[in-house]
């Protein structure tokens, strides 16, 4: 078990190395010159050239990459071309907003998805089931930027129940929840739909299995048959989907932070890409990659807790 | 043989139908039988004859599309036909327990053995934690599981098939039921384990004076454990009687076919003779006796009217037109002759 975790962390280092290289390389070959951005459109070519030289942009690719990696090993993500801010600090400053959005979105996806999935399975072939199934299809086919925009229009502009955008209040205050709820619903909806479908079909399959018959023959209450005997088994494949949803949610934040004017990593990244702020892009992407790998590890560890048949190592 | 006439279970004119997109199909049609205290009744028959659903209907565990459309099920004199699910829950495991065919899938893979037994005990009694734990150990010891204290912490996948079936039996016995229903509990096990499990069930039956209703399609299992046999074909009981009567002196050609299709230790040189054709599907609407298309003695009237019940002697009944004339009686060598001369 410990060995497994160490192996995975070791693997993670290589994955992140690979990611850093790919991002560094693609930034290198991307059109657009950071020096021009810094100097401004009208700056004389000599000034631009001087900036290039100062920033080391004229060095060969591998020298640039080597310099960057040398810094990275010491925990130094470099400085923004644009604002000269320390990249690590800039990210840390924006991180809480993104974490809040993703956590809330994931909660919506998991709670809504699992609940709807269970209800649909329990009321198989009833109007509740059909409603839930249609909802899932709808949730999967509506693009979240459109949904977000509509939600702002309806709930913020017309009904004025929630602010138009931005995270300005602490998490667990009334205002905090008020400003989080619509972005979280928008972000989590399509994942909720995927999870609902998965939970429903898994529950239906599990409910037909022999051990459910055994449970009933023992005199177990129906509610316990569903919520204990069936659900625990149905959750095993659902967890995989939950892990995958995390990736979808992270992608979603990039767009939705823009839509809801939330100052998070996604927005930071979009701005950085537009301004050819290489170090900022690097830092942001590395963070996202690392989170993704860690979430995958957590999902694998969750399997062990939920399914005793799985063990790593031993 | 038990002579006590105390009826534990009485199934009366039971009909079970399944609804499907094509309309209702009758899977069990008008069966009647008893199980007494301390008695082992075996239901035998080919695949699809309705054995499992008969058992499940007694437990009220038929799947949603299945329904008892006629008849009554009396347990200790009380009619269970109209019991609510809540009332049924009190009967399950407390009065009637069931064990299933495949021990590999009958236990919940994500809970420990200990949990699955504990839960069963606590469903029906308010025992303390300590008393429950002791009871779990007692049950595991009873069904011959070594080192029960370690076993309770294990998950089903850590146990062999035979051990899992013992656990299932322990679960079944948790609340001292009066009737044990077993649906081919040894089919999925290899032969040596099979006879161990059969012995265990027999021992426990005697120890607790339980009634046992045992489904199998294995004639050698029947010889080993049954007091009485019910032979089912196409959703009906076609012959019933004591194990001696039916095994030695079968009156229905289908029973004879079942016996001839398995080796007989007493006559190792007898050729095996599988029943030709295949069991009827529920959709087939066979007029008269369901078995007549496969029956080598079939007569004209067999395809016209379902045979009435003929009583061979007090306990031995058969539904076959051959009894009407009284000419036919089972004799293996003779049956060969009859077959050839046809
Ligand atoms: N849920 C169901 N829906 C529709 N038909 C069913 C259902 N369950 C059983 N049947 C039908 O009822 C008939 C009897 O089934 P049953 O399972 O009792 O057979 P069996 O005698 O136990 O056979 P086996 O030896 O294969 O276990 C079969 O023809 C089967 O197709
Ligand atoms: Mg069966």
XYZ file of C-alpha atoms and ligand atoms in Angstrom:
688
model
C 0.000 0.000 0.000
C 2.670 2.516 1.040
C 4.787 1.077 -1.728
C 1.954 1.671 -4.162
C 1.617 5.308 -3.121
C 5.350 5.877 -3.466
C 5.362 4.263 -6.877
C 2.578 6.520 -7.964
C 4.318 9.638 -6.661
C 7.445 8.560 -8.518
C 5.392 8.149 -11.699
C 3.848 11.533 -11.105
C 7.265 13.197 -11.254
C 7.799 11.796 -14.722
C 4.348 12.766 -15.877
C 4.909 16.328 -14.704
C 8.308 16.401 -16.384
C 6.652 15.353 -19.611
C 3.896 17.910 -19.237
C 6.338 20.714 -18.519
C 8.329 19.821 -21.597
C 5.304 19.694 -23.873
C 3.950 22.994 -22.603
C 7.336 24.662 -22.793
C 7.831 23.404 -26.310
C 4.392 24.377 -27.554
C 4.770 27.849 -26.115
C 8.129 28.067 -27.854
C 6.730 27.275 -31.271
C 3.491 29.216 -30.788
C 3.174 32.374 -32.877
C 3.474 35.665 -31.032
C 6.479 37.171 -29.297
C 6.321 37.981 -25.605
C 8.900 40.693 -26.040
C 6.621 42.575 -28.448
C 3.791 42.323 -25.941
C 5.964 43.776 -23.229
C 7.469 46.515 -25.314
C 4.190 47.445 -26.957
C 3.238 47.530 -30.617
C 4.977 50.825 -31.408
C 8.321 50.082 -29.745
C 11.426 50.289 -31.971
C 12.912 46.916 -32.978
C 16.096 47.540 -30.983
C 14.116 47.837 -27.754
C 12.309 44.610 -28.521
C 15.587 42.899 -29.318
C 17.074 44.192 -26.068
C 14.135 42.772 -24.111
C 14.476 39.432 -25.878
C 18.137 39.299 -24.961
C 17.459 40.242 -21.309
C 14.744 37.623 -20.934
C 16.923 34.916 -22.419
C 14.512 34.390 -25.289
C 17.393 34.303 -27.747
C 19.034 31.345 -26.021
C 18.687 27.925 -27.653
C 15.510 26.035 -26.656
C 17.221 23.528 -24.393
C 19.095 26.208 -22.516
C 15.836 28.002 -21.858
C 14.171 24.785 -20.764
C 17.163 23.876 -18.575
C 17.041 27.253 -16.862
C 13.353 26.862 -16.228
C 13.712 23.350 -14.816
C 16.607 24.450 -12.589
C 14.285 27.027 -11.078
C 11.390 24.617 -10.847
C 13.385 22.101 -8.826
C 13.975 24.825 -6.254
C 10.268 25.591 -6.252
C 10.710 28.704 -8.331
C 8.132 29.025 -11.099
C 9.687 32.218 -12.431
C 8.273 35.695 -12.870
C 5.431 36.916 -15.003
C 6.577 38.639 -18.188
C 3.611 40.892 -17.885
C 3.477 41.987 -14.276
C 6.842 40.761 -12.977
C 4.845 39.056 -10.240
C 6.183 35.800 -8.840
C 4.208 33.094 -10.683
C 3.852 30.887 -7.605
C 2.438 33.767 -5.596
C 0.110 34.851 -8.379
C -1.282 31.318 -8.593
C -1.682 30.970 -4.844
C -3.602 34.213 -4.807
C -6.103 32.933 -7.374
C -6.215 29.332 -6.179
C -8.911 29.648 -3.464
C -11.514 30.877 -5.965
C -10.904 27.971 -8.330
C -10.855 25.443 -5.506
C -14.157 26.854 -4.308
C -15.718 26.633 -7.757
C -14.494 23.098 -8.416
C -15.371 21.784 -4.962
C -18.853 23.244 -5.200
C -19.234 21.964 -8.772
C -18.050 18.494 -7.808
C -20.437 18.431 -4.861
C -23.304 19.364 -7.155
C -22.228 16.700 -9.654
C -21.853 13.961 -7.037
C -24.868 14.700 -4.850
C -27.261 15.515 -7.669
C -25.943 12.766 -9.937
C -26.016 9.980 -7.362
C -29.385 11.032 -5.942
C -31.035 11.236 -9.359
C -29.438 7.957 -10.389
C -30.767 6.159 -7.316
C -34.262 7.580 -7.679
C -34.384 6.651 -11.360
C -33.280 3.090 -10.572
C -35.728 2.655 -7.707
C -38.593 3.942 -9.788
C -37.459 2.096 -12.884
C -39.741 2.743 -15.857
C -41.882 5.259 -13.992
C -42.325 8.908 -14.964
C -39.636 9.764 -12.399
C -37.213 7.515 -14.231
C -38.106 9.000 -17.609
C -37.814 12.535 -16.263
C -34.419 11.760 -14.788
C -33.219 10.158 -18.004
C -34.354 13.133 -20.071
C -32.694 15.481 -17.624
C -29.444 13.561 -18.062
C -29.628 13.844 -21.806
C -30.363 17.537 -21.551
C -27.548 18.084 -19.055
C -25.120 16.391 -21.401
C -26.118 18.312 -24.480
C -26.263 21.886 -23.180
C -22.902 23.701 -23.420
C -22.047 25.209 -20.048
C -21.092 28.673 -21.306
C -24.581 29.046 -22.755
C -26.180 27.669 -19.606
C -24.034 30.035 -17.520
C -25.012 33.052 -19.560
C -28.693 32.128 -19.376
C -28.445 31.515 -15.649
C -26.937 34.971 -15.143
C -29.671 36.486 -17.259
C -32.454 34.771 -15.348
C -31.212 34.633 -11.765
C -29.001 37.701 -11.599
C -30.434 40.157 -14.083
C -34.152 39.388 -14.157
C -34.863 37.817 -10.765
C -31.884 39.456 -9.030
C -31.568 36.569 -6.583
C -27.807 36.353 -6.937
C -25.003 38.745 -7.887
C -24.024 38.934 -11.543
C -20.580 37.525 -10.979
C -17.389 37.307 -8.994
C -16.479 35.701 -5.690
C -16.311 38.525 -3.179
C -17.477 36.999 0.102
C -16.011 34.185 2.196
C -17.163 30.624 1.403
C -19.596 29.752 4.100
C -21.496 32.952 4.513
C -24.920 33.603 3.074
C -23.462 35.905 0.432
C -20.693 33.412 -0.253
C -23.140 30.604 -0.940
C -25.366 32.957 -2.925
C -22.571 33.846 -5.310
C -21.295 30.259 -5.574
C -24.526 28.431 -6.202
C -25.239 29.352 -9.817
C -21.666 28.899 -11.082
C -21.460 25.576 -9.214
C -24.730 24.311 -10.683
C -23.671 25.382 -14.146
C -20.298 23.724 -13.779
C -21.570 20.527 -12.203
C -24.656 19.897 -14.302
C -23.201 17.935 -17.181
C -21.112 15.819 -14.817
C -24.184 15.280 -12.663
C -25.912 13.961 -15.764
C -23.076 11.532 -16.526
C -22.949 10.359 -12.921
C -26.737 9.967 -12.791
C -26.723 7.742 -15.856
C -23.924 5.635 -14.467
C -25.485 5.330 -11.012
C -28.854 4.400 -12.508
C -27.543 1.656 -14.756
C -25.223 0.287 -12.075
C -28.000 0.269 -9.488
C -30.302 -1.549 -11.894
C -27.659 -4.141 -12.592
C -26.746 -4.621 -8.944
C -30.406 -4.874 -7.912
C -30.731 -7.907 -10.159
C -27.840 -9.736 -8.552
C -28.004 -12.751 -6.299
C -26.758 -11.056 -3.162
C -29.670 -8.639 -3.297
C -31.996 -11.629 -3.330
C -30.041 -13.009 -0.376
C -30.407 -9.730 1.489
C -34.151 -9.729 0.930
C -34.424 -13.382 1.916
C -32.720 -12.479 5.197
C -35.498 -10.041 5.977
C -33.472 -6.871 5.368
C -35.606 -3.745 4.982
C -36.025 -2.494 1.422
C -34.464 0.870 2.191
C -31.391 -0.896 3.567
C -31.304 -3.254 0.595
C -31.006 -0.219 -1.671
C -28.921 2.176 0.353
C -26.509 -0.311 1.901
C -26.377 -3.523 -0.095
C -26.916 -2.164 -3.593
C -25.490 1.343 -3.416
C -22.102 0.339 -2.064
C -21.628 -2.016 -5.005
C -23.034 0.409 -7.540
C -20.610 3.073 -6.343
C -17.533 1.131 -7.461
C -17.794 2.006 -11.181
C -19.390 5.349 -10.374
C -16.208 6.434 -8.625
C -14.300 6.084 -11.873
C -16.767 8.424 -13.524
C -16.436 10.807 -10.609
C -12.664 10.863 -11.130
C -13.081 11.527 -14.834
C -15.622 14.240 -14.093
C -12.945 16.065 -12.183
C -11.022 16.574 -15.398
C -14.163 17.818 -17.123
C -14.822 20.200 -14.245
C -11.303 21.610 -14.402
C -11.774 22.273 -18.091
C -15.133 23.849 -17.300
C -13.671 26.323 -14.829
C -11.509 27.872 -17.523
C -14.625 28.910 -19.430
C -16.960 29.542 -16.514
C -14.530 31.747 -14.593
C -14.656 33.958 -17.619
C -18.465 33.823 -17.841
C -19.006 34.497 -14.127
C -16.058 36.913 -13.759
C -14.389 34.804 -11.109
C -10.727 35.545 -10.541
C -9.377 32.047 -10.546
C -6.661 29.983 -12.180
C -8.696 29.504 -15.343
C -8.970 33.203 -15.997
C -5.340 33.725 -15.070
C -4.413 31.092 -17.629
C -6.550 32.527 -20.408
C -5.095 35.989 -19.860
C -1.574 34.587 -19.705
C -1.992 32.732 -22.981
C -3.358 35.809 -24.708
C -0.393 37.856 -23.510
C 2.208 35.182 -24.265
C 3.089 35.209 -20.578
C 5.024 31.924 -20.805
C 6.007 31.455 -17.151
C 2.420 32.035 -16.020
C 1.059 29.539 -18.551
C 3.679 26.985 -17.516
C 2.877 27.389 -13.845
C -0.862 27.145 -14.373
C -0.694 24.080 -16.580
C 1.715 22.310 -14.247
C -0.629 22.937 -11.346
C -3.578 21.553 -13.259
C -1.604 18.494 -14.358
C -0.388 17.830 -10.824
C -3.907 18.137 -9.421
C -5.201 15.756 -12.035
C -2.592 13.144 -11.227
C -3.228 13.487 -7.506
C -6.984 13.134 -7.991
C -6.376 9.964 -9.952
C -4.313 8.619 -7.094
C -7.084 9.485 -4.651
C -9.636 7.702 -6.844
C -7.465 4.584 -6.874
C -7.189 4.733 -3.109
C -10.960 5.164 -2.810
C -11.397 1.875 -4.646
C -9.547 0.094 -1.868
C -11.844 1.565 0.737
C -15.034 0.768 -1.123
C -14.140 -2.567 -2.733
C -12.350 -5.092 -0.525
C -11.523 -7.246 -3.550
C -9.071 -4.632 -4.758
C -5.657 -4.433 -3.206
C -2.530 -2.915 -4.646
C 0.788 -4.601 -4.070
C 0.457 -7.483 -1.575
C -39.093 -41.313 6.844
C -40.867 -38.986 9.203
C -44.299 -40.078 10.161
C -45.351 -36.887 11.869
C -48.202 -35.402 9.959
C -47.524 -31.913 11.129
C -47.821 -29.821 8.018
C -45.318 -27.037 7.987
C -45.896 -25.769 4.500
C -48.844 -26.363 2.260
C -48.841 -25.064 -1.284
C -52.270 -25.245 -2.887
C -53.154 -24.919 -6.561
C -50.365 -22.430 -7.065
C -50.207 -20.577 -10.382
C -47.425 -18.177 -11.249
C -47.497 -15.914 -14.274
C -44.929 -13.610 -15.774
C -46.002 -10.602 -17.715
C -43.924 -9.674 -20.709
C -44.359 -7.557 -23.806
C -45.931 -10.593 -25.467
C -48.511 -10.923 -22.713
C -48.661 -13.172 -19.657
C -46.959 -16.572 -19.619
C -47.801 -19.209 -17.071
C -44.594 -20.556 -15.565
C -46.132 -22.623 -12.787
C -49.530 -24.119 -13.310
C -51.631 -25.531 -10.519
C -49.211 -27.249 -8.211
C -50.069 -28.592 -4.780
C -47.744 -30.119 -2.211
C -46.873 -30.291 1.495
C -43.727 -30.206 3.514
C -43.828 -31.570 7.067
C -41.584 -30.916 10.008
C -38.362 -32.877 9.836
C -39.045 -33.914 6.269
C -36.903 -33.354 3.180
C -38.886 -32.847 0.011
C -36.989 -32.708 -3.248
C -38.264 -30.993 -6.357
C -36.637 -32.419 -9.468
C -37.018 -31.502 -13.088
C -35.215 -30.139 -16.068
C -34.165 -26.553 -16.532
C -37.110 -24.194 -16.883
C -39.669 -26.489 -15.276
C -40.441 -23.832 -12.667
C -38.530 -25.110 -9.647
C -36.800 -21.879 -8.673
C -39.805 -19.662 -9.083
C -41.883 -22.024 -6.951
C -39.357 -21.502 -4.158
C -39.133 -17.775 -4.725
C -42.899 -17.426 -4.666
C -42.985 -19.037 -1.225
C -40.542 -16.370 -0.022
C -42.462 -13.710 -1.966
C -39.274 -12.853 -3.780
C -40.517 -13.184 -7.350
C -39.222 -10.467 -9.636
C -41.598 -7.586 -10.292
C -43.032 -9.057 -13.498
C -43.904 -12.316 -11.761
C -47.133 -12.806 -9.876
C -49.035 -15.508 -8.020
C -52.330 -15.556 -9.902
C -54.014 -18.387 -8.103
C -53.699 -20.625 -5.107
C -52.585 -20.293 -1.529
C -49.454 -20.834 0.460
C -50.067 -21.874 4.051
C -47.291 -21.818 6.562
C -48.065 -23.432 9.911
C -51.691 -23.129 9.062
C -51.595 -19.425 8.208
C -52.238 -18.253 4.690
C -49.322 -16.185 3.462
C -50.840 -15.231 0.128
C -51.935 -11.774 1.232
C -49.177 -10.887 3.647
C -47.681 -7.435 3.185
C -44.024 -7.005 2.487
C -43.525 -5.908 6.066
C -45.200 -9.036 7.412
C -43.185 -11.162 5.003
C -39.976 -9.645 6.352
C -40.762 -11.151 9.746
C -41.177 -14.555 8.169
C -38.011 -14.464 6.109
C -35.137 -16.079 7.971
C -37.174 -16.185 11.177
C -39.582 -18.862 9.904
C -38.405 -19.724 6.398
C -34.847 -19.371 5.128
C -33.491 -19.777 1.665
C -30.110 -20.735 0.268
C -29.192 -20.258 -3.342
C -27.440 -22.081 -6.101
C -24.268 -20.091 -6.547
C -22.366 -19.300 -3.355
C -19.945 -17.241 -5.437
C -22.572 -14.597 -6.094
C -24.996 -15.033 -3.215
C -22.890 -13.140 -0.677
C -22.391 -9.409 -0.937
C -18.779 -8.899 -2.055
C -18.226 -5.635 -0.198
C -19.199 -6.706 3.304
C -17.434 -9.049 5.702
C -18.847 -12.464 6.531
C -19.304 -11.270 10.102
C -21.320 -8.256 9.007
C -23.589 -10.306 6.785
C -24.440 -12.752 9.561
C -24.697 -10.089 12.257
C -27.114 -8.119 10.130
C -29.353 -11.144 9.747
C -29.476 -11.775 13.471
C -30.184 -8.140 14.276
C -32.994 -7.968 11.738
C -35.065 -10.114 13.990
C -33.761 -9.767 17.512
C -32.488 -7.073 19.817
C -29.460 -8.999 20.996
C -26.592 -7.058 22.547
C -23.403 -6.563 20.594
C -21.615 -9.189 22.629
C -24.402 -11.750 22.403
C -24.657 -11.217 18.656
C -20.937 -11.740 18.254
C -21.151 -14.959 20.238
C -24.077 -16.114 18.144
C -22.125 -15.469 14.935
C -19.241 -17.584 16.209
C -21.691 -20.273 17.309
C -23.317 -20.366 13.866
C -20.014 -20.564 12.012
C -18.919 -23.385 14.297
C -22.233 -25.126 13.714
C -21.749 -25.176 9.950
C -18.192 -26.452 10.314
C -16.136 -23.398 9.513
C -12.729 -23.630 11.167
C -11.259 -20.637 13.001
C -14.515 -18.654 13.001
C -13.003 -15.754 14.940
C -10.714 -15.023 12.007
C -13.319 -15.750 9.364
C -15.750 -13.110 10.494
C -13.302 -10.413 9.481
C -12.906 -11.846 5.984
C -14.699 -10.947 2.799
C -16.474 -13.502 0.597
C -13.735 -13.491 -2.037
C -11.285 -14.771 0.566
C -13.312 -17.984 1.021
C -13.657 -21.070 -1.161
C -16.986 -21.980 -2.748
C -17.715 -24.663 -0.161
C -16.901 -22.298 2.696
C -19.130 -19.637 1.193
C -22.014 -22.072 0.961
C -21.445 -22.924 4.624
C -21.615 -19.225 5.399
C -24.882 -19.041 3.445
C -26.212 -21.907 5.540
C -25.079 -20.138 8.696
C -26.954 -17.042 7.541
C -30.008 -19.166 6.805
C -29.941 -20.651 10.302
C -29.375 -17.324 12.085
C -32.884 -17.111 13.458
C -33.721 -20.805 13.814
C -36.126 -21.110 10.893
C -38.582 -23.968 10.778
C -38.311 -24.444 7.041
C -35.186 -24.362 4.918
C -35.586 -23.787 1.216
C -32.594 -24.661 -0.928
C -32.283 -23.995 -4.640
C -29.647 -26.356 -6.020
C -27.223 -25.420 -3.239
C -24.600 -27.910 -4.361
C -24.742 -27.611 -8.149
C -21.915 -25.085 -8.295
C -19.622 -27.123 -6.045
C -17.324 -30.018 -6.849
C -18.388 -33.517 -5.889
C -16.603 -33.981 -2.558
C -17.637 -30.562 -1.301
C -21.120 -31.304 -2.588
C -21.565 -34.340 -0.371
C -20.134 -32.487 2.634
C -22.728 -29.763 2.187
C -25.515 -32.329 1.753
C -24.424 -34.077 4.948
C -24.385 -30.756 6.740
C -27.897 -29.917 5.624
C -29.123 -33.369 6.672
C -27.458 -33.076 10.091
C -28.882 -29.649 10.705
C -32.320 -30.756 9.593
C -32.295 -33.545 12.152
C -30.787 -31.393 14.862
C -33.410 -28.665 14.563
C -36.242 -30.788 13.197
C -36.605 -28.435 10.239
C -38.564 -29.080 7.098
C -36.387 -28.925 4.010
C -37.594 -28.108 0.517
C -34.741 -28.882 -1.813
C -34.545 -28.218 -5.522
C -32.162 -30.171 -7.685
C -31.931 -31.760 -11.061
C -29.406 -34.278 -9.845
C -30.956 -37.688 -9.156
C -28.000 -38.822 -7.050
C -28.603 -35.894 -4.702
C -32.219 -36.947 -4.420
C -31.271 -40.485 -3.409
C -28.969 -39.110 -0.772
C -31.290 -36.731 1.025
C -34.938 -36.932 -0.008
C -37.839 -38.364 1.936
C -40.298 -37.410 -0.762
C -39.944 -36.356 -4.375
C -41.927 -33.977 -6.538
C -41.169 -34.350 -10.232
C -41.883 -31.160 -12.144
C -42.294 -30.795 -15.872
C -43.360 -27.644 -17.708
C -44.698 -25.920 -14.605
C -46.648 -28.898 -13.296
C -45.987 -31.667 -10.823
C -46.246 -34.841 -12.905
C -45.370 -37.390 -10.261
C -44.920 -37.372 -6.533
C -44.218 -39.942 -3.898
C -41.762 -41.242 -1.371
C -38.214 -41.603 -2.569
C -38.573 -45.409 -2.518
C -41.740 -45.382 -4.600
C -40.559 -42.947 -7.193
C -36.979 -44.095 -7.606
C -37.718 -47.791 -7.634
C -41.080 -47.724 -9.274
C -41.439 -44.591 -11.395
C -44.834 -44.279 -13.028
C -44.318 -41.300 -15.282
C -42.277 -41.733 -18.471
C -40.571 -38.423 -17.682
C -39.432 -39.665 -14.274
C -38.237 -42.829 -15.927
C -36.365 -40.741 -18.458
C -34.700 -38.718 -15.707
C -33.612 -41.920 -13.963
C -32.364 -43.527 -17.164
C -30.317 -40.484 -18.074
C -28.069 -40.826 -15.021
C -25.761 -43.713 -14.118
C -27.059 -46.226 -11.598
C -24.510 -47.694 -9.203
C -26.503 -50.898 -8.919
C -26.571 -51.438 -12.660
C -23.356 -50.019 -14.061
C -23.820 -51.808 -17.386
C -27.194 -50.168 -18.133
C -26.802 -47.831 -21.115
C -27.470 -44.137 -20.420
C -30.462 -42.857 -22.247
C -31.001 -39.113 -22.408
C -34.564 -37.861 -22.860
C -34.920 -36.895 -26.520
C -35.947 -33.353 -27.432
C -35.801 -30.335 -25.175
C -38.032 -28.962 -22.408
C -40.999 -26.907 -23.637
C -40.669 -23.163 -23.630
C -43.316 -21.149 -21.846
C -44.561 -19.821 -25.150
C -45.275 -23.262 -26.575
C -48.925 -24.029 -26.212
C -48.869 -27.793 -26.054
C -52.324 -29.385 -25.927
C -52.873 -32.320 -23.607
C -49.896 -33.613 -21.669
C -46.902 -31.265 -22.004
C -44.556 -34.176 -22.194
C -46.244 -36.075 -25.022
C -44.063 -34.696 -27.874
C -41.030 -36.212 -26.151
C -42.729 -39.292 -24.752
C -41.970 -42.641 -26.322
C -45.220 -44.107 -25.018
C -47.418 -41.283 -26.236
C -50.957 -42.316 -27.166
C -53.681 -40.504 -28.998
C -55.416 -39.116 -25.934
C -52.115 -37.712 -24.608
C -52.269 -34.898 -27.144
C -55.911 -34.145 -26.415
C -56.404 -33.850 -22.700
C -54.158 -33.247 -19.717
C -53.979 -36.505 -17.726
C -55.849 -36.671 -14.446
C -54.116 -37.632 -11.234
C -53.820 -41.368 -10.671
C -53.099 -42.678 -7.217
C -50.695 -45.584 -7.217
C -50.842 -45.887 -3.464
C -51.603 -43.476 -0.639
C -48.485 -41.382 -1.139
C -47.677 -42.006 -4.745
C -49.479 -39.999 -7.416
C -48.891 -39.563 -11.110
C -50.408 -37.617 -13.989
C -50.154 -39.916 -16.973
C -52.738 -41.565 -19.206
C -50.754 -44.791 -19.194
C -52.180 -45.381 -15.708
C -55.704 -45.334 -17.036
C -55.321 -48.704 -18.660
C -53.038 -49.837 -15.868
C -51.004 -51.712 -18.453
C -47.809 -49.818 -18.258
C -45.466 -50.185 -15.406
C -41.872 -49.259 -15.308
C -39.349 -51.892 -16.019
C -36.112 -50.847 -17.566
C -35.486 -53.890 -19.737
C -39.124 -54.021 -20.680
C -39.117 -50.357 -21.611
C -36.334 -51.102 -24.023
C -38.469 -53.779 -25.605
C -41.463 -51.512 -25.754
C -39.349 -48.845 -27.355
C -37.992 -51.195 -29.994
C -41.362 -52.649 -30.845
C -42.849 -49.225 -31.524
N -38.223 -12.977 -14.219
C -38.773 -13.776 -15.160
N -39.428 -13.243 -16.212
C -39.983 -14.033 -17.137
N -39.935 -15.361 -17.121
C -39.297 -15.962 -16.104
C -38.674 -15.194 -15.072
N -38.108 -16.047 -14.187
C -38.347 -17.281 -14.660
N -39.064 -17.233 -15.800
C -39.515 -18.379 -16.589
O -40.130 -19.294 -15.748
C -39.768 -20.630 -16.104
C -39.306 -21.371 -14.902
O -38.112 -20.797 -14.417
P -37.307 -21.383 -13.189
O -36.188 -20.461 -12.937
O -38.216 -21.652 -12.064
O -36.754 -22.746 -13.763
P -35.944 -23.872 -12.983
O -36.812 -25.069 -12.955
O -35.467 -23.357 -11.690
O -34.757 -24.154 -13.973
P -33.197 -24.318 -13.656
O -32.957 -25.761 -13.444
O -32.568 -23.837 -14.923
O -32.862 -23.462 -12.495
C -38.694 -20.514 -17.167
O -39.238 -20.896 -18.388
C -38.301 -19.067 -17.194
O -38.083 -18.652 -18.509
Mg -33.571 -22.804 -10.959
